[in-house]
Short mmCIF file of C-alpha atoms and ligand atoms in Angstrom, two decimals:
data_model
loop_
_atom_site.label_atom_id
_atom_site.label_comp_id
_atom_site.label_asym_id
_atom_site.label_seq_id
_atom_site.Cartn_x
_atom_site.Cartn_y
_atom_site.Cartn_z
CA MET A 156 195.63 43.59 -1.71
CA ASN A 157 199.18 44.31 -0.72
CA LYS A 158 201.29 41.68 0.92
CA GLU A 159 200.72 42.94 4.54
CA SER A 160 196.96 42.81 4.12
CA PHE A 161 197.31 39.36 2.55
CA ILE A 162 199.19 38.11 5.57
CA LYS A 163 196.70 39.79 7.94
CA GLU A 164 193.65 38.32 6.10
CA LEU A 165 195.13 34.90 5.99
CA SER A 166 195.89 35.01 9.75
CA LYS A 167 192.06 35.46 10.23
CA LEU A 168 191.66 32.09 8.43
CA ASN A 169 194.15 30.71 10.84
CA ILE A 170 196.92 30.36 8.17
CA SER A 171 200.36 31.60 9.16
CA LEU A 172 202.85 31.86 6.30
CA THR A 173 206.53 31.14 6.50
CA GLU A 174 209.13 33.27 4.73
CA GLU A 175 209.74 30.45 2.32
CA GLU A 176 206.04 30.17 1.46
CA LEU A 177 205.83 33.96 1.01
CA ASN A 178 208.91 33.79 -1.27
CA LYS A 179 207.35 31.02 -3.38
CA LEU A 180 204.07 32.96 -3.81
CA ASP A 181 206.25 36.03 -4.86
CA ILE A 182 208.01 33.95 -7.47
CA TYR A 183 204.64 32.50 -8.60
CA ALA A 184 203.05 36.01 -9.10
CA ASN A 185 206.05 37.32 -11.02
CA PHE A 186 206.36 34.22 -13.24
CA LEU A 187 202.67 34.41 -13.97
CA ILE A 188 202.84 38.07 -15.02
CA GLU A 189 205.99 37.39 -17.15
CA TYR A 190 204.56 34.26 -18.82
CA ASN A 191 201.14 35.91 -19.35
CA LYS A 192 202.91 38.52 -21.72
CA HIS A 193 203.36 35.82 -24.34
CA THR A 194 200.84 33.14 -23.35
CA ASN A 195 197.31 33.88 -22.25
CA LEU A 196 196.92 32.36 -18.87
CA THR A 197 194.74 34.80 -16.89
CA ALA A 198 192.90 38.22 -17.29
CA ILE A 199 194.21 39.22 -13.87
CA THR A 200 197.77 40.63 -14.21
CA ASN A 201 198.10 43.33 -11.58
CA ILE A 202 200.14 42.06 -8.62
CA GLU A 203 197.70 43.24 -5.87
CA ASP A 204 194.84 41.66 -7.83
CA ILE A 205 196.83 38.31 -8.10
CA TYR A 206 197.20 38.32 -4.24
CA LEU A 207 193.53 38.97 -3.69
CA LYS A 208 191.57 37.33 -6.56
CA HIS A 209 193.94 34.35 -7.04
CA PHE A 210 195.96 33.64 -4.01
CA TYR A 211 193.66 34.73 -1.25
CA ASP A 212 190.57 33.57 -3.01
CA SER A 213 192.09 30.08 -3.53
CA LEU A 214 192.93 29.70 0.12
CA THR A 215 189.30 30.49 1.28
CA ILE A 216 188.76 26.71 0.86
CA VAL A 217 190.01 26.38 4.36
CA LYS A 218 186.66 27.64 5.54
CA ALA A 219 185.32 24.34 4.40
CA ILE A 220 187.97 21.79 5.27
CA ASP A 221 191.02 21.33 7.45
CA LEU A 222 193.77 20.82 4.92
CA THR A 223 196.31 19.68 7.35
CA LYS A 224 194.45 16.38 7.62
CA ILE A 225 194.09 15.18 4.13
CA ASN A 226 196.28 13.04 1.86
CA ASN A 227 195.40 13.91 -1.75
CA LEU A 228 193.47 16.56 -3.72
CA ILE A 229 192.75 17.20 -7.35
CA ASP A 230 192.03 20.60 -8.92
CA VAL A 231 189.85 20.14 -11.97
CA GLY A 232 190.32 22.84 -14.69
CA THR A 233 193.13 24.44 -12.56
CA GLY A 234 194.02 26.92 -15.28
CA ALA A 235 197.07 28.81 -14.08
CA GLY A 236 196.91 26.90 -10.76
CA PHE A 237 193.87 28.14 -8.89
CA PRO A 238 193.19 26.99 -6.35
CA GLY A 239 195.41 23.80 -6.53
CA MET A 240 198.90 25.25 -6.95
CA VAL A 241 198.29 27.80 -4.14
CA ILE A 242 197.08 25.01 -1.93
CA LYS A 243 200.17 22.95 -2.71
CA ILE A 244 202.57 25.76 -1.82
CA LEU A 245 200.91 26.34 1.58
CA PHE A 246 200.02 22.63 2.46
CA PRO A 247 203.04 20.64 1.10
CA ASN A 248 201.81 17.64 2.97
CA ILE A 249 199.05 17.07 0.25
CA GLU A 250 199.68 15.11 -2.82
CA VAL A 251 198.12 17.52 -5.27
CA THR A 252 197.08 16.75 -8.87
CA LEU A 253 196.53 19.68 -11.27
CA LEU A 254 194.33 18.78 -14.27
CA ASP A 255 193.47 20.95 -17.31
CA SER A 256 192.53 20.23 -20.84
CA ASN A 257 194.68 23.28 -21.98
CA ASN A 258 198.32 22.23 -22.50
CA LYS A 259 199.72 25.69 -22.40
CA LYS A 260 198.45 25.97 -18.72
CA ILE A 261 199.83 22.60 -17.74
CA THR A 262 203.33 23.51 -19.21
CA PHE A 263 203.29 26.78 -17.27
CA LEU A 264 202.49 24.86 -14.10
CA GLN A 265 205.23 22.27 -14.67
CA GLU A 266 207.85 25.00 -15.23
CA LEU A 267 206.63 26.83 -12.19
CA SER A 268 206.76 23.64 -10.13
CA GLN A 269 210.36 23.11 -11.12
CA LYS A 270 211.34 26.63 -10.17
CA LEU A 271 209.79 26.23 -6.73
CA GLN A 272 211.22 22.60 -6.36
CA LEU A 273 207.84 21.15 -5.44
CA THR A 274 207.50 17.40 -4.87
CA ASN A 275 204.58 15.15 -4.62
CA ILE A 276 202.64 17.08 -7.30
CA ASN A 277 201.15 15.55 -10.49
CA PHE A 278 200.03 17.14 -13.69
CA TYR A 279 197.48 15.87 -16.23
CA HIS A 280 196.86 17.41 -19.54
CA GLY A 281 193.38 16.21 -20.62
CA ARG A 282 189.76 16.19 -19.79
CA ALA A 283 188.28 15.38 -16.46
CA GLU A 284 185.86 12.93 -18.03
CA GLU A 285 188.79 10.93 -19.41
CA TYR A 286 190.88 11.08 -16.22
CA SER A 287 188.06 9.67 -14.06
CA LYS A 288 188.17 6.37 -16.11
CA GLU A 289 191.54 5.65 -14.58
CA TYR A 290 191.25 7.43 -11.16
CA ARG A 291 187.73 6.88 -10.22
CA GLU A 292 186.92 7.57 -6.58
CA SER A 293 190.55 8.24 -5.74
CA PHE A 294 190.69 11.65 -4.09
CA ASP A 295 189.95 12.84 -0.58
CA ILE A 296 189.11 16.33 -1.92
CA VAL A 297 188.15 17.44 -5.41
CA THR A 298 187.94 21.06 -5.98
CA ALA A 299 187.37 23.41 -8.97
CA ARG A 300 187.02 27.19 -9.47
CA ALA A 301 185.39 28.92 -12.41
CA VAL A 302 185.10 25.89 -14.67
CA SER A 303 181.39 25.39 -15.48
CA ASN A 304 177.93 25.43 -13.82
CA LEU A 305 177.58 23.29 -10.81
CA THR A 306 175.51 20.51 -12.55
CA THR A 307 178.11 19.99 -15.24
CA LEU A 308 180.95 20.35 -12.73
CA SER A 309 179.43 17.75 -10.38
CA GLU A 310 179.34 15.18 -13.20
CA LEU A 311 183.04 15.91 -13.84
CA CYS A 312 184.11 15.87 -10.28
CA LEU A 313 181.98 13.54 -8.08
CA PRO A 314 183.26 10.41 -9.97
CA LEU A 315 186.71 11.32 -8.92
CA THR A 316 185.74 11.80 -5.24
CA LYS A 317 186.35 8.95 -2.77
CA ILE A 318 183.55 7.70 -0.61
CA ASN A 319 183.43 9.92 2.50
CA GLY A 320 185.64 12.45 0.72
CA TYR A 321 184.44 15.85 -0.42
CA PHE A 322 183.81 17.70 -3.59
CA ILE A 323 184.40 21.37 -2.78
CA PRO A 324 183.72 23.84 -5.63
CA LEU A 325 184.56 27.50 -5.10
CA LYS A 326 181.67 29.39 -6.70
CA GLY A 327 180.24 32.94 -7.03
CA SER A 328 176.97 34.03 -5.64
CA ASN A 329 174.40 32.29 -8.07
CA GLU A 330 171.99 30.72 -5.63
CA GLU A 331 169.76 29.35 -8.38
CA GLU A 332 172.52 27.52 -9.98
CA ILE A 333 173.40 25.85 -6.70
CA ILE A 334 169.80 24.82 -5.84
CA SER A 335 169.10 23.59 -9.36
CA SER A 336 172.08 21.23 -9.18
CA TYR A 337 170.92 19.30 -5.97
CA ASN A 338 169.22 16.43 -7.87
CA ALA A 339 172.30 15.99 -10.11
CA ILE A 340 174.61 15.89 -6.98
CA ASN A 341 172.30 13.38 -5.43
CA LYS A 342 172.28 11.06 -8.51
CA LEU A 343 176.01 11.21 -8.56
CA GLY A 344 176.31 10.05 -5.03
CA GLY A 345 176.89 13.44 -3.26
CA LYS A 346 175.18 15.34 -0.58
CA VAL A 347 175.34 19.00 0.00
CA GLU A 348 176.54 19.23 3.65
CA GLU A 349 177.12 23.00 3.94
CA ILE A 350 177.15 26.16 1.91
CA ILE A 351 179.67 28.71 3.25
CA LYS A 352 178.90 32.38 2.22
CA PHE A 353 181.12 35.29 2.54
CA SER A 354 182.47 38.31 0.56
CA LEU A 355 186.05 38.82 -0.40
CA PRO A 356 187.92 41.45 1.65
CA TYR A 357 188.60 44.92 0.03
CA GLU A 358 185.79 44.44 -2.51
CA ASP A 359 182.23 43.17 -2.29
CA SER A 360 182.22 40.17 -4.53
CA LYS A 361 180.22 37.33 -3.04
CA ARG A 362 181.38 33.81 -2.72
CA ASN A 363 179.79 30.45 -2.04
CA ILE A 364 181.87 27.45 -1.15
CA ILE A 365 179.85 24.32 -1.35
CA LYS A 366 180.88 21.38 0.74
CA ILE A 367 179.53 18.21 -0.90
CA LYS A 368 180.11 14.89 0.86
CA LYS A 369 180.48 11.75 -1.30
CA ILE A 370 178.06 9.42 0.40
CA LYS A 371 177.53 6.70 -2.28
CA ASN A 372 179.38 5.40 -5.30
CA THR A 373 178.75 7.29 -8.56
CA PRO A 374 176.78 5.08 -10.95
CA SER A 375 179.27 3.73 -13.56
CA ILE A 376 177.34 5.46 -16.50
CA TYR A 377 178.78 8.83 -15.22
CA PRO A 378 180.57 10.90 -16.34
CA ARG A 379 179.06 10.62 -19.85
CA ARG A 380 180.75 12.12 -22.82
CA TYR A 381 181.25 15.98 -22.64
CA GLU A 382 178.76 16.64 -25.47
CA LYS A 383 176.10 14.53 -23.65
CA ILE A 384 176.82 16.25 -20.24
CA ILE A 385 176.20 19.63 -21.99
CA LYS A 386 173.35 18.69 -24.17
CA TYR A 387 171.32 16.70 -21.62
CA PRO A 388 172.30 18.16 -18.20
CA LEU A 389 171.28 15.92 -15.24
CA LYS A 390 167.98 16.92 -13.68
N1 SAH B 129 190.54 27.29 -12.05
C1 SAH B 129 191.19 28.45 -12.71
C2 SAH B 129 190.79 28.34 -14.22
C3 SAH B 129 189.44 28.64 -14.66
S1 SAH B 129 189.25 28.74 -16.45
C4 SAH B 129 190.76 29.71 -12.07
O1 SAH B 129 189.95 29.78 -11.25
O2 SAH B 129 191.50 30.70 -12.46
C5 SAH B 129 188.53 27.09 -16.73
C6 SAH B 129 189.61 26.12 -17.01
O3 SAH B 129 189.01 24.83 -17.03
C7 SAH B 129 190.30 26.27 -18.34
O4 SAH B 129 191.71 26.30 -18.16
C8 SAH B 129 189.85 25.02 -19.14
O5 SAH B 129 190.92 24.59 -19.99
C9 SAH B 129 189.46 23.98 -18.09
N2 SAH B 129 188.56 23.07 -18.32
C10 SAH B 129 187.19 23.25 -18.77
N3 SAH B 129 186.55 22.11 -18.90
C11 SAH B 129 187.49 21.09 -18.53
C12 SAH B 129 187.32 19.65 -18.54
N4 SAH B 129 186.20 19.04 -18.91
N5 SAH B 129 188.40 19.01 -18.24
C13 SAH B 129 189.57 19.59 -17.90
N6 SAH B 129 189.78 20.92 -17.93
C14 SAH B 129 188.65 21.69 -18.35
#
């Protein structure tokens, strides 16, 4: 996806980019390509793919939520910043927290943030299970892309979501995975409100954005230790 198509496709999502935002994304893409030569951050290294499969894909979250109206958001397992860093660049009003257990990725994001002179952005190197001990039910929006299956991910993310806030994972097209997580979501205090289905432009890969509302407190026994989450998935 070249930059013209990127701008055109985003306008269909009602996003208009300023020159400054486009410039920041350009710096991001180039820094990612350079950094990736010595530190493995992403398998996608071609500039047009970065615009489509990382930048555009990250911003499709606006299909689920009006990002101009929220105060804070956490991206769990952000990797090289997807979707959280892209959201921060386009919606600087939001206090964004980027969390990952891989320190190389957090260091990359901190360096990028300095380059872009971003403010009101937090970084956490560590596991989501640990972080939620301190920041339980603190975020309006919790998002995650490509971290784990929805049952596991819900146990990591719903404890962080405020009551009446939303957990919004960006997923592929695995319907079975989504349906089989409903009970777990319910136990964790969430309710699936909507599933938004679409395909990426210029290629046919299918996407599901799941809009999960936090309707009740998460019982304090969750999240369990990671080994337990994996070994005994919630049913
Ligand atoms: N969201 C990014 C990265 C996906 S790779 C993208 O879509 O491109 C998955 C990332 O999740 C990895 O960087 C890994 O370190 C992180 N991760 C997996 N489990 C985690 C956990 N329990 N807590 C924090 N980070 C986790």
